[in-house]
Amino acid sequence: MKKVEKKLIIANWKMSLNYSDSISLAKKLKISLKKSKSKNDILILPDFLSLVRVAEILKNTKILLGSQDLAPFSLGAYSGEVSLESLQEVSCSYVLIGHSERRKYFNDNFLIADKMKNVFDNSNIVPILCVGETWAEKKSGKTLKIIEQQLKTAFSKALKLKNRQIVIAYEPVWAIGSGKAVELDDAIIVHKKIKEIIFKNLKTKNVQVLYGGSVNLENYEKFKNQEYIDGLLMGGSSLNANNFIKIANNF
Ligand code: PGA
């Protein structure tokens, strides 16, 4: 399968920052970026509330913007949700779907297929679907089975795919925020399998598979120049502008 040359490096700010800290981090990123010439795509996922202001700050830079979630349905009576329509208006070109924290704390497993369908049917936004196994699943040798199941469920309602761009983030649940990233050999097996499943079931090669889970300055290089690893998704390490841009530039 063809190697994707341009990598996608994502900062997932989660709910780690309040509004003013998000704005200040966006400003720092703009400064760090000025001194860098990254060939890679850099994508920031702030919380919903700071999206608009962060978009203004990063306007005229090459940083891309996305959201950490979206509503499963189009505009309507869904209190507390944020619509795909609004996200498009504020320059979001990507949206994260099915992060393990959403699956765990917000019962998202049941909404992921509808969220994917909403994105594919009603926008040109690129979905970043997160998949990953728990520690118990890994230990009992179920990783590939779980990943395959998560992929099948996520795409079960998305029928209008054509040749749409798709991003899959392999994020082992046990690796997220634990300080312990996956072994490279294990990551390669999973990434290769994800590409095979997507190709077999969706007939598209327009997919990037990223790794996420405790990526930091000390370990990111092991994932570099690997055929099946098309980028990184970072949580904790994305909260320091200089470190994040350094990883993004060197990957
Ligand atoms: P982490 O988070 O880099 O802090 O482990 C990654 C993620 O959950 O996206």
CSV table of C-alpha atoms and ligand atoms in Angstrom, one decimal, residues 12 14 99 101 171 175-178 212-215 233-237, ligand 1:
chain,number,residue,atom,x,y,z
A,12,ASN,CA,-6.1,17.2,21.2
A,14,LYS,CA,-9.3,17.8,25.5
A,99,HIS,CA,-12.4,9.2,21.5
A,101,GLU,CA,-12.9,9.3,26.9
A,171,GLU,CA,-5.2,4.9,20.4
A,175,ALA,CA,-1.8,4.0,26.6
A,176,ILE,CA,-3.7,7.3,26.8
A,177,GLY,CA,-2.4,9.5,29.5
A,178,SER,CA,-0.5,6.6,31.1
A,212,GLY,CA,-2.0,8.3,19.7
A,213,GLY,CA,-1.4,7.5,23.4
A,214,SER,CA,1.4,9.0,25.5
A,215,VAL,CA,3.4,10.3,22.6
A,233,LEU,CA,-2.4,12.4,17.9
A,234,MET,CA,-1.2,14.0,21.1
A,235,GLY,CA,-3.0,15.0,24.2
A,236,GLY,CA,-0.7,15.9,27.1
A,237,SER,CA,2.3,16.7,24.8
B,1,PGA,P1,-2.1,11.5,25.6
B,1,PGA,O1,-3.6,11.6,24.9
B,1,PGA,O2,-1.2,12.0,24.5
B,1,PGA,O3,-2.2,12.5,26.7
B,1,PGA,O4,-1.9,10.1,26.0
B,1,PGA,C1,-3.8,11.2,23.6
B,1,PGA,C2,-5.3,11.3,23.3
B,1,PGA,O5,-6.1,10.8,24.1
B,1,PGA,O6,-5.7,11.7,22.2
